[in-house]
CSV table of C-alpha atoms and ligand atoms in Angstrom, one decimal:
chain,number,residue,atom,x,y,z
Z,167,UNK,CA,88.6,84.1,75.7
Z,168,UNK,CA,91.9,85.2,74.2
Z,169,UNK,CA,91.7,88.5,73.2
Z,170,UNK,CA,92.6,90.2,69.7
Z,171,UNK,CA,96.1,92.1,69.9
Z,172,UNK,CA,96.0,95.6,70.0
Z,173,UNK,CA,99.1,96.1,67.2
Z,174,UNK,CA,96.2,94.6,64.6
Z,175,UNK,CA,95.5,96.6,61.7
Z,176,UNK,CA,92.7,95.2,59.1
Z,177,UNK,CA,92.4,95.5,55.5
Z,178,UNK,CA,96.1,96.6,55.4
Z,179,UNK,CA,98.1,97.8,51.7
Z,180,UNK,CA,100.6,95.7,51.6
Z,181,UNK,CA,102.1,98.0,48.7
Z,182,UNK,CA,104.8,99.8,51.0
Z,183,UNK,CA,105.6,96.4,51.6
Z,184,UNK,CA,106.7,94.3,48.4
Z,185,UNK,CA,110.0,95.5,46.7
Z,186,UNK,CA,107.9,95.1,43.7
Z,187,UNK,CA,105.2,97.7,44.8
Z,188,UNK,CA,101.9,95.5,43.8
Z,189,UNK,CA,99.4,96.6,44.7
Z,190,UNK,CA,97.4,94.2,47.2
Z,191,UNK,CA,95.6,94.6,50.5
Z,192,UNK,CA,96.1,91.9,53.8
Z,193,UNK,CA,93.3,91.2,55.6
Z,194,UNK,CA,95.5,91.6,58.8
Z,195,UNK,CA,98.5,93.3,59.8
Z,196,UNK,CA,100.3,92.5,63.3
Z,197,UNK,CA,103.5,93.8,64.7
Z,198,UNK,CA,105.6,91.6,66.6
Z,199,UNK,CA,107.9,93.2,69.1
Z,200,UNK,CA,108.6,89.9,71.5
Z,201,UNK,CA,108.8,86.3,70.7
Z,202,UNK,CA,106.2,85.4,72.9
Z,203,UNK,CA,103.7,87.9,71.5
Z,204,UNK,CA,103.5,85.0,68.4
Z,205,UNK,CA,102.4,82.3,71.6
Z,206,UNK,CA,99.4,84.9,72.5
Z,207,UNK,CA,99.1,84.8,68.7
Z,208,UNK,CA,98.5,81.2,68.2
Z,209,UNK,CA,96.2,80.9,71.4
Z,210,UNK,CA,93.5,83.6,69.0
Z,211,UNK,CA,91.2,80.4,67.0
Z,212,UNK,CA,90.2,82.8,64.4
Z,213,UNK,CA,93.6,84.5,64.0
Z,214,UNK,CA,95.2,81.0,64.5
Z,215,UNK,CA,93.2,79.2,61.4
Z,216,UNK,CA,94.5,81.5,59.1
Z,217,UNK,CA,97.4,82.0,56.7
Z,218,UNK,CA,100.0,83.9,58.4
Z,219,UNK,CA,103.2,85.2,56.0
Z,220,UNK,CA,106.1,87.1,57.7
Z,221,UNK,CA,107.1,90.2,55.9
Z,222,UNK,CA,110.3,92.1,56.5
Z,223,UNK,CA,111.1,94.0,53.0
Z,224,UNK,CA,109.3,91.7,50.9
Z,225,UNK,CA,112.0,91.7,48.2
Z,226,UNK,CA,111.1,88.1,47.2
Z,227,UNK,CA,107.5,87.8,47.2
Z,228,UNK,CA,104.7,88.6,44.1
Z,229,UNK,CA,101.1,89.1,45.3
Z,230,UNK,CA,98.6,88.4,42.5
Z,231,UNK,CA,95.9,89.0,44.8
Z,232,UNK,CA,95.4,90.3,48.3
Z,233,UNK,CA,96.1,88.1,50.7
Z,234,UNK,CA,92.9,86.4,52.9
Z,235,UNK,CA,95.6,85.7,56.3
Z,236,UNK,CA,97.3,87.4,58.5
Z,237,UNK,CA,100.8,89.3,57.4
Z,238,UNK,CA,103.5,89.4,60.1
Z,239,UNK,CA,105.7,92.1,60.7
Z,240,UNK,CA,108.6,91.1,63.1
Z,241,UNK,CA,110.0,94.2,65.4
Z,242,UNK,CA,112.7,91.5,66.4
Z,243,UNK,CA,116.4,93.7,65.9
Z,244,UNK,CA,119.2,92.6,68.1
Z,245,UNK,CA,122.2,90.9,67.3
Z,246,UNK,CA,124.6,88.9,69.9
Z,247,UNK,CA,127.7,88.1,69.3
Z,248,UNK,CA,129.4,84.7,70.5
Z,249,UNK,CA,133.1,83.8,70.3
Z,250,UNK,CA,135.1,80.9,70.8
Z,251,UNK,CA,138.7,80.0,69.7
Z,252,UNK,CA,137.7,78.7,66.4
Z,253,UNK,CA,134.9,80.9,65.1
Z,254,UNK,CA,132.2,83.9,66.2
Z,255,UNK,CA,129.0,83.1,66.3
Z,256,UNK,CA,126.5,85.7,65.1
Z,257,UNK,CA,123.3,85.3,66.5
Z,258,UNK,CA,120.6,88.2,64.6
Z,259,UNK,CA,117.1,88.2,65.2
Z,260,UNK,CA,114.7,87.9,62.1
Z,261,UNK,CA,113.8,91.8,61.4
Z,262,UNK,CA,117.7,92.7,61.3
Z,263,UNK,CA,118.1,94.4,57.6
Z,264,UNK,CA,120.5,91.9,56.1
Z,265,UNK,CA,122.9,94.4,54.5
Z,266,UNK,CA,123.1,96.0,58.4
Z,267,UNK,CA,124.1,92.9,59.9
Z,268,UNK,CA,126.5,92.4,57.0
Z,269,UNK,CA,128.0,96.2,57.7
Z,270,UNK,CA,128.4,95.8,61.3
Z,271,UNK,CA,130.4,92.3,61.7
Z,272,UNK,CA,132.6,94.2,59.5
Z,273,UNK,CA,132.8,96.9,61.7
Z,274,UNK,CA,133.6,94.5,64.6
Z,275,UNK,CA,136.2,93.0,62.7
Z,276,UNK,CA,134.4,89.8,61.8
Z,277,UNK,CA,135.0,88.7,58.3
Z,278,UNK,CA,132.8,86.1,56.2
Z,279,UNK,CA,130.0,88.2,55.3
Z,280,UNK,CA,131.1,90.5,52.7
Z,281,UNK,CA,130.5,88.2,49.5
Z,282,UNK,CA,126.8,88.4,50.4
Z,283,UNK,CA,126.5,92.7,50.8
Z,284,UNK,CA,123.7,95.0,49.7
Z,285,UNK,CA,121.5,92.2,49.0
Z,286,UNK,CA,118.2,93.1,50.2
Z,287,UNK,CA,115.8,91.6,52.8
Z,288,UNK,CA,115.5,91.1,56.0
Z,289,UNK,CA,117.9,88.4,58.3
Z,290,UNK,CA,114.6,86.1,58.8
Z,291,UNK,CA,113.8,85.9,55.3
Z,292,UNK,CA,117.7,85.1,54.5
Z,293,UNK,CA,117.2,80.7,55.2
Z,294,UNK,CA,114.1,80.9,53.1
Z,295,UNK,CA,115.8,80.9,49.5
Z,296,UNK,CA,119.3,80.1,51.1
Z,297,UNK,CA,120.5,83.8,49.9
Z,298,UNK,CA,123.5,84.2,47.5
Z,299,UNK,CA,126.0,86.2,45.6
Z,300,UNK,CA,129.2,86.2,44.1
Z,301,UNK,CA,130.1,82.2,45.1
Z,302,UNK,CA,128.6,82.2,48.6
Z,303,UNK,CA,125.3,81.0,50.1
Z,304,UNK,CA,124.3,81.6,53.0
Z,305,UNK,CA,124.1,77.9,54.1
Z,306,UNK,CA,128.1,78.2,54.0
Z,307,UNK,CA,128.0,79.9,57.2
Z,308,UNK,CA,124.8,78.7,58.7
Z,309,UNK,CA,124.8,77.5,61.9
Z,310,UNK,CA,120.9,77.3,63.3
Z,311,UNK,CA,117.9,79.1,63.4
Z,312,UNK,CA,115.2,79.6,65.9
Z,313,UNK,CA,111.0,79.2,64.5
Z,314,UNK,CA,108.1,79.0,66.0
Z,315,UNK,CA,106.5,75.9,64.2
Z,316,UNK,CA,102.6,76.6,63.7
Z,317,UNK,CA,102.0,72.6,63.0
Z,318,UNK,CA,103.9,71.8,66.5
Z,319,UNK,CA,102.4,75.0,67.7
Z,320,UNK,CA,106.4,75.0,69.4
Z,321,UNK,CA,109.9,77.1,69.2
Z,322,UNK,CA,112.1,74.8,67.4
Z,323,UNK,CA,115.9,74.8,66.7
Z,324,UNK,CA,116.6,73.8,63.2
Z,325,UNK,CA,120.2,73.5,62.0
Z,326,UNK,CA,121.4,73.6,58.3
Z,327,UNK,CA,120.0,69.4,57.7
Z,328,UNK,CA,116.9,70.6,59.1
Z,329,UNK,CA,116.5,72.8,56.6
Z,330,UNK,CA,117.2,71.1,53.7
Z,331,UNK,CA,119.4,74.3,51.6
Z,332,UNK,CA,120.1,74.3,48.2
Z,333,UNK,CA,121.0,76.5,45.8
Z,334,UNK,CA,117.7,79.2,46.1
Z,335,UNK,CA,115.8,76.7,47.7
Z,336,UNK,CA,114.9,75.3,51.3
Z,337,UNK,CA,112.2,73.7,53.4
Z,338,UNK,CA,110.6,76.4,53.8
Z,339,UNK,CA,109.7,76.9,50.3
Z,340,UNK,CA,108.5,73.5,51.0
Z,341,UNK,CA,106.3,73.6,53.6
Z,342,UNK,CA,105.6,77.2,53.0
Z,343,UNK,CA,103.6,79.2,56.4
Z,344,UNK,CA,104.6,76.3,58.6
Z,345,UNK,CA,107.8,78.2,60.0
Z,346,UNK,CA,107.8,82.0,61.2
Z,347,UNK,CA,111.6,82.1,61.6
Z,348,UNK,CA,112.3,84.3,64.5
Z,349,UNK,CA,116.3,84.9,65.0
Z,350,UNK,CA,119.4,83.3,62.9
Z,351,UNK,CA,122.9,81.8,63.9
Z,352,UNK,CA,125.5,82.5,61.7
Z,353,UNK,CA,129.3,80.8,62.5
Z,354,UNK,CA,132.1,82.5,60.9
Z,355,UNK,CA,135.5,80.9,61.3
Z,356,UNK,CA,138.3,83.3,63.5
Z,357,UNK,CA,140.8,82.5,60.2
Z,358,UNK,CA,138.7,84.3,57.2
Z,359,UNK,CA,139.3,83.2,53.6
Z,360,UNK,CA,138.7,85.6,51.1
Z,361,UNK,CA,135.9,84.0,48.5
Z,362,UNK,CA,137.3,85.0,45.0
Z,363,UNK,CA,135.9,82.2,42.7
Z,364,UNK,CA,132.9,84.3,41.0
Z,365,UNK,CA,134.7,85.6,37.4
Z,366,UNK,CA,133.4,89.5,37.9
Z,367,UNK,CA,134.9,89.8,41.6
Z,368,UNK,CA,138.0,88.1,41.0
Z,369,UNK,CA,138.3,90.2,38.1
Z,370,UNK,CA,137.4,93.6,39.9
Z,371,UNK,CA,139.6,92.5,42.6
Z,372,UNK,CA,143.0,92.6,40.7
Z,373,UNK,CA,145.6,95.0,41.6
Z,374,UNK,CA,143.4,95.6,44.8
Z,375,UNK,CA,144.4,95.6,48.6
Z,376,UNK,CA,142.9,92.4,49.7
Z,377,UNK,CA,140.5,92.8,52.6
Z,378,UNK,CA,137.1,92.2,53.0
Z,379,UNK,CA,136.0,95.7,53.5
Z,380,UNK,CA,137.3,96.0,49.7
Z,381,UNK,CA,135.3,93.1,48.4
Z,382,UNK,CA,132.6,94.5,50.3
Z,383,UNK,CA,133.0,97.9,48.3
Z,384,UNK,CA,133.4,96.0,45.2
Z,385,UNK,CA,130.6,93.8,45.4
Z,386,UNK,CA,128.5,97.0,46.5
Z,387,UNK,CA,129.9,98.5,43.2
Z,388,UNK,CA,129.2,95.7,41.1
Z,389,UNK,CA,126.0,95.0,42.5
Z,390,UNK,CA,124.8,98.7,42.3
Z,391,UNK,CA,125.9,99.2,38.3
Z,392,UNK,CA,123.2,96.2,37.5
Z,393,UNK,CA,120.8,95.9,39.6
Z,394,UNK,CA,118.1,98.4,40.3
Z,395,UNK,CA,117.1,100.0,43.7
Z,396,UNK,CA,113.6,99.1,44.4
Z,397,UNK,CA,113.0,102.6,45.9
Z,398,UNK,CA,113.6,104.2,42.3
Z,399,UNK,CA,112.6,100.9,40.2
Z,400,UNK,CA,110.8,98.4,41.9
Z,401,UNK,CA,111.6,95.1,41.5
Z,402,UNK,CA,112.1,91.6,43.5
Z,403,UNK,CA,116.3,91.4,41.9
Z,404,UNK,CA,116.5,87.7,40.0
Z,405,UNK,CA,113.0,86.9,38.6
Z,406,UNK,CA,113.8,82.9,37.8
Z,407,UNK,CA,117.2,80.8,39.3
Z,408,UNK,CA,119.7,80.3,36.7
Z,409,UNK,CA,118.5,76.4,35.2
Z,410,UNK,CA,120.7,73.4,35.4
Z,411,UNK,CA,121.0,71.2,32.1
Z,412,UNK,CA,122.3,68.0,31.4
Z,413,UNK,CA,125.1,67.8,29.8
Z,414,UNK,CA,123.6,66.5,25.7
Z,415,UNK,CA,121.3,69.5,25.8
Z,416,UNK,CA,124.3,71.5,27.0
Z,417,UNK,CA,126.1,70.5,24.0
Z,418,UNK,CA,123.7,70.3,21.5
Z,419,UNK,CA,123.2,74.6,22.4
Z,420,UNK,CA,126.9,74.9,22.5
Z,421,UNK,CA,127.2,73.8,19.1
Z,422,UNK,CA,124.4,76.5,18.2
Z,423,UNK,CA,125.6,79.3,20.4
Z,424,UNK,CA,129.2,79.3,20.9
Z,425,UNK,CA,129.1,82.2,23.1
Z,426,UNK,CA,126.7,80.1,25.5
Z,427,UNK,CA,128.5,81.0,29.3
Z,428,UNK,CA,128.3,78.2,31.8
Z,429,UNK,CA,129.4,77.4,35.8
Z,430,UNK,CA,129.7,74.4,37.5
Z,431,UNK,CA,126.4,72.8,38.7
Z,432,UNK,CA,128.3,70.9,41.6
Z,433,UNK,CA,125.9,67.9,40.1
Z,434,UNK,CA,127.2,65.0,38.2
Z,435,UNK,CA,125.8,65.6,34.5
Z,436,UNK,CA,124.0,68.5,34.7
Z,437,UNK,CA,125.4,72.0,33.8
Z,438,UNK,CA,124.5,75.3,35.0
Z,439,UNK,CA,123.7,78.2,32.5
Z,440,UNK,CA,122.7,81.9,33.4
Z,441,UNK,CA,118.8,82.7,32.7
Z,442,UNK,CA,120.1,86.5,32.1
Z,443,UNK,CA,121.6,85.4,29.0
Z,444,UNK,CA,119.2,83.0,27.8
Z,445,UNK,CA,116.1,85.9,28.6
Z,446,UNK,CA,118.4,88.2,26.7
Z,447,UNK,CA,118.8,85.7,23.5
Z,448,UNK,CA,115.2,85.4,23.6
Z,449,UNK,CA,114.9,89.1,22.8
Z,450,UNK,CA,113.5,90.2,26.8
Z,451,UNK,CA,116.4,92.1,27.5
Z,452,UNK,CA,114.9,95.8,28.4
Z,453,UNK,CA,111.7,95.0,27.2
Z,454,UNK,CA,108.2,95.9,28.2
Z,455,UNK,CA,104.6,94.6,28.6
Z,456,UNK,CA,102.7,96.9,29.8
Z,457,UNK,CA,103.9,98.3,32.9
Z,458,UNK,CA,106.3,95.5,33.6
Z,459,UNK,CA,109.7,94.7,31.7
Z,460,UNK,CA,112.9,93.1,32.0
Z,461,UNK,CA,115.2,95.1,33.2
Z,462,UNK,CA,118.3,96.5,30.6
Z,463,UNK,CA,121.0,96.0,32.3
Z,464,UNK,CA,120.6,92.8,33.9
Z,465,UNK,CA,117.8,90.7,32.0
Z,466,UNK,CA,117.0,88.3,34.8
Z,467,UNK,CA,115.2,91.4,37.3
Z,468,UNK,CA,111.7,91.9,36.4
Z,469,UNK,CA,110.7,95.4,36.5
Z,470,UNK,CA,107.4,97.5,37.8
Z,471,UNK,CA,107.8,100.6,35.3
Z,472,UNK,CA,105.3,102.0,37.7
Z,473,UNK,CA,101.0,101.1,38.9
Z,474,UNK,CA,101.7,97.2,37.8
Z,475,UNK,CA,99.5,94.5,39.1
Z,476,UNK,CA,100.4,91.2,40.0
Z,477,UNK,CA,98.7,89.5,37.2
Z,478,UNK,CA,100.8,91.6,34.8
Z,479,UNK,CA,103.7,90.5,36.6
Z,480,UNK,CA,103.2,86.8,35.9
Z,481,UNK,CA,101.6,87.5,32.5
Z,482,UNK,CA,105.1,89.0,31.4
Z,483,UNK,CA,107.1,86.0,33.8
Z,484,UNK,CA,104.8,83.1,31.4
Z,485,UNK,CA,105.7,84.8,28.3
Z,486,UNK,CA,109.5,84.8,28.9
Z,487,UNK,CA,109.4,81.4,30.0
Z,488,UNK,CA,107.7,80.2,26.9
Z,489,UNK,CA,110.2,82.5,24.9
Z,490,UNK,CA,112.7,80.7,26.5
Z,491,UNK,CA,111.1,77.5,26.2
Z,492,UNK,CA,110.4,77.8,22.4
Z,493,UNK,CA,114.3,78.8,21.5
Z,494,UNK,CA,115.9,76.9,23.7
Z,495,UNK,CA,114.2,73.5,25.4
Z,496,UNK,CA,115.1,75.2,29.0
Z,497,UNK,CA,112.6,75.9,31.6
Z,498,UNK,CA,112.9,78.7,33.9
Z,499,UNK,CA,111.6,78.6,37.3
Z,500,UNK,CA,110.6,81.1,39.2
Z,501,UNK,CA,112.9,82.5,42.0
Z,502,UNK,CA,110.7,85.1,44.1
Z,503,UNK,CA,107.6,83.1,46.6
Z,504,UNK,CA,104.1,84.0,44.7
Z,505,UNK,CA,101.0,84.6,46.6
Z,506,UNK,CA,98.0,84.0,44.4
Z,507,UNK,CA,97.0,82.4,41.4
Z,508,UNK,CA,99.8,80.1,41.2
Z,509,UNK,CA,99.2,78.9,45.0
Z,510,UNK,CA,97.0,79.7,48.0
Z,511,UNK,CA,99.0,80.4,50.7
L,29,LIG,N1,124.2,88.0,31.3
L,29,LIG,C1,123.6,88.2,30.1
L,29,LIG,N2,122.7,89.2,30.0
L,29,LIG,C2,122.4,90.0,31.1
L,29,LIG,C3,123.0,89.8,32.3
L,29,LIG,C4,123.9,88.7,32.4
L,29,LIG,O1,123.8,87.6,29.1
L,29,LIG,O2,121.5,90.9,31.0
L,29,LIG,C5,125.1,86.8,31.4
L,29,LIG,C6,126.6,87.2,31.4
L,29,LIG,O3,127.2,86.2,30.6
L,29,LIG,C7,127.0,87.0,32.8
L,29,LIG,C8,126.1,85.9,33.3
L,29,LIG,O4,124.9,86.1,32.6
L,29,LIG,O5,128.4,86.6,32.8
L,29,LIG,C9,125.9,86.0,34.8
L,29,LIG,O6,125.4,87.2,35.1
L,29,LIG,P1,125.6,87.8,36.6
L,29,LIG,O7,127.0,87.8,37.0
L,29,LIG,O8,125.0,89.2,36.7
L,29,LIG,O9,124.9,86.8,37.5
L,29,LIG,P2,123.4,86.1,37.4
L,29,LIG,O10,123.7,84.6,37.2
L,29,LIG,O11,122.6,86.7,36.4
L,29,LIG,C10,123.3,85.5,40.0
L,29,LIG,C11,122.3,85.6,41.1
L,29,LIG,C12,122.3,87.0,41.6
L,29,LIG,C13,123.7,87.4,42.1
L,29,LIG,C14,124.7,87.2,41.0
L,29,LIG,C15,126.1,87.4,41.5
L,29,LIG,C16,120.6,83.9,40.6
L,29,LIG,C17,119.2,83.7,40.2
L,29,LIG,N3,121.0,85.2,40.6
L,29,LIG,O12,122.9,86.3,38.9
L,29,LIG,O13,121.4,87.0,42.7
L,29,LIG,O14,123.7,88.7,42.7
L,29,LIG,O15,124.6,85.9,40.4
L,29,LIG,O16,126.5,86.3,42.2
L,29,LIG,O17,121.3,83.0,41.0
L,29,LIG,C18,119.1,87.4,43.4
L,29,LIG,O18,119.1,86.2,43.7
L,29,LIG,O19,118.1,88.2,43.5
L,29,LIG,C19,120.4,87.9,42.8
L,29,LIG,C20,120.4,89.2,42.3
């Protein structure tokens, strides 16, 4: 008989462990600290027929409820480097804080990175909404990723096909719990090219020494003056992805709001346009419900004013999309993974 892991913990608060602070309890807690600890894992039945659900920060998950599985916590915090005459390669296992990772290629003097600073999370949870910021995804310098596949009960080597990226999105929102990502590869070409497209960098940018520890700083700067710290307020930072529109509805709310900003949706026909601004239109800007609002400087992070359950959360996430809805025909989707009433996972 396999036995049951020491590192275990049951009935475990996940609260310390969602940027948003919900309250909501696991019914086990195991810390990884070697990849094959997850093979003992799978070889437990009872342990093995459950949910499992890695969490590193937990800045993009909501728990409605507590969560009947098992919750992962991956002690997995080296980074390799690799480097050939065209490009390094940046191999970080999944519990590497993001923002670290992002600090210390810069330190090495590997540039590629910076766009994507101080956005929070964990390196493992980076593929699973294809992180991005300031005209950069992640999948621009993916390479491959390592998982353990619980359908295959396997490793596997996916690269970026395999997992299907898009903007926010990938397959393992998909085929959510199949995956427990384990350690990224990140290529970064040797000749770096700064990424200046996104309006408010470019901007912020002018009259500055180019360099990417500078757009680091700025990004950090820009990101920092809008978007709250979960340790002070906590939150999981965009609440729904910024909609895409077809071109007649685009028009038809152009005519109507003039001021109406828009980007490139990189899709024939369809337009993108910024929730932030239609959530602030729709009168949700630094408004509360109960112990949740939407945050006043940027309207698009939903806020836990403090002792908020998850229910609240998507009580106050329903009522700005049918706001939205009602004023302008657009349907917001939510951004952040939700564990509970919306799915069972
Ligand atoms: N705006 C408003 N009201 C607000 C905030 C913004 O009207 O309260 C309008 C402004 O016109 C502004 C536009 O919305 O020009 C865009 O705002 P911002 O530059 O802050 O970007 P965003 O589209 O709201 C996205 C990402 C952020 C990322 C920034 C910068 C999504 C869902 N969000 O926000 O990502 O940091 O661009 O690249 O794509 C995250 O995913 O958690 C996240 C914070």
């Amino acid at each position: 008989m396999v036995e049951v892991p020491v590192n275990i913990i049951e009935n475990f608060s996940l609260q310390a462990y969602n940027s948003l602070a919900l309250p909501a309890v696991a019914r086990y807690f195991i810390t990884i600290n070697a990849m094959d600890e997850l093979v003992e894992l799978s070889r437990h039945y009872r342990l093995n027929t459950l949910p499992w659900l890695v969490l590193g920060s937990g800045s993009n998950v909501v728990f409605s409820k507590d969560y009947n599985g098992v919750i992962i916590h991956l002690e997995l915090n080296n980074i390799y480097y690799r480097v050939d005459d065209e490009a390094v390669y940046i191999h970080a296992e999944a519990g590497v804080i993001w923002d670290k990772l992002v600090q210390e290629t810069l330190i090495k003097g590997y540039p590629g990175l910076e766009n994507l600073s101080l956005i929070p999370g964990t390196v493992g949870a980076a593929p699973v909404q294809n992180i991005g910021a300031y005209g950069i995804e992640l999948k621009d310098y993916f390479s491959s990723l390592l998982a353990w596949d619980r359908e295959l009960q396997r490793f596997c080597h996916l690269d970026a096909n395999d997992c299907c990226f898009s903007y926010r999105h990938s397959i393992f929102k998909e085929e959510p719990g199949r995956y427990i990502i384990l350690k990224v590869v990140l290529k970064l070409p040797c000749a770096w090219r700064p990424q200046l497209q996104y309006q408010a960098l470019n901007s912020a940018m002018i009259d500055q020494p180019l360099s990417a520890d500078r757009i680091r700083n700025v990004v950090c700067e820009l990101r920092r003056s809008k978007l709250p710290d979960p340790e002070l307020l906590p939150n999981a930072g965009s609440f729904f992805k910024n909609p895409c529109i077809n071109q007649a509805l685009f028009s038809e709310l152009k005519s109507l709001y003039s001021d109406l900003p828009s980007f490139a949706a990189g899709v024939a026909d369809q337009v993108k346009v910024p929730a932030a601004w239609l959530i602030e239109q729709a009168g949700w800007r630094g408004k509360a419900l109960g112990a949740v609002g939407m945050y006043e400087k940027q309207a698009l992070v939903l806020v836990n004013h403090g002792g908020a359950s998850g229910d609240e959360v998507l009580e106050l996430a329903q009522c700005v999309q049918s706001d939205v809805w009602e004023k302008f025909g657009v349907q917001l989707e939510v951004e952040p993974q939700i564990f509970g009433a919306l799915t069972e996972n």
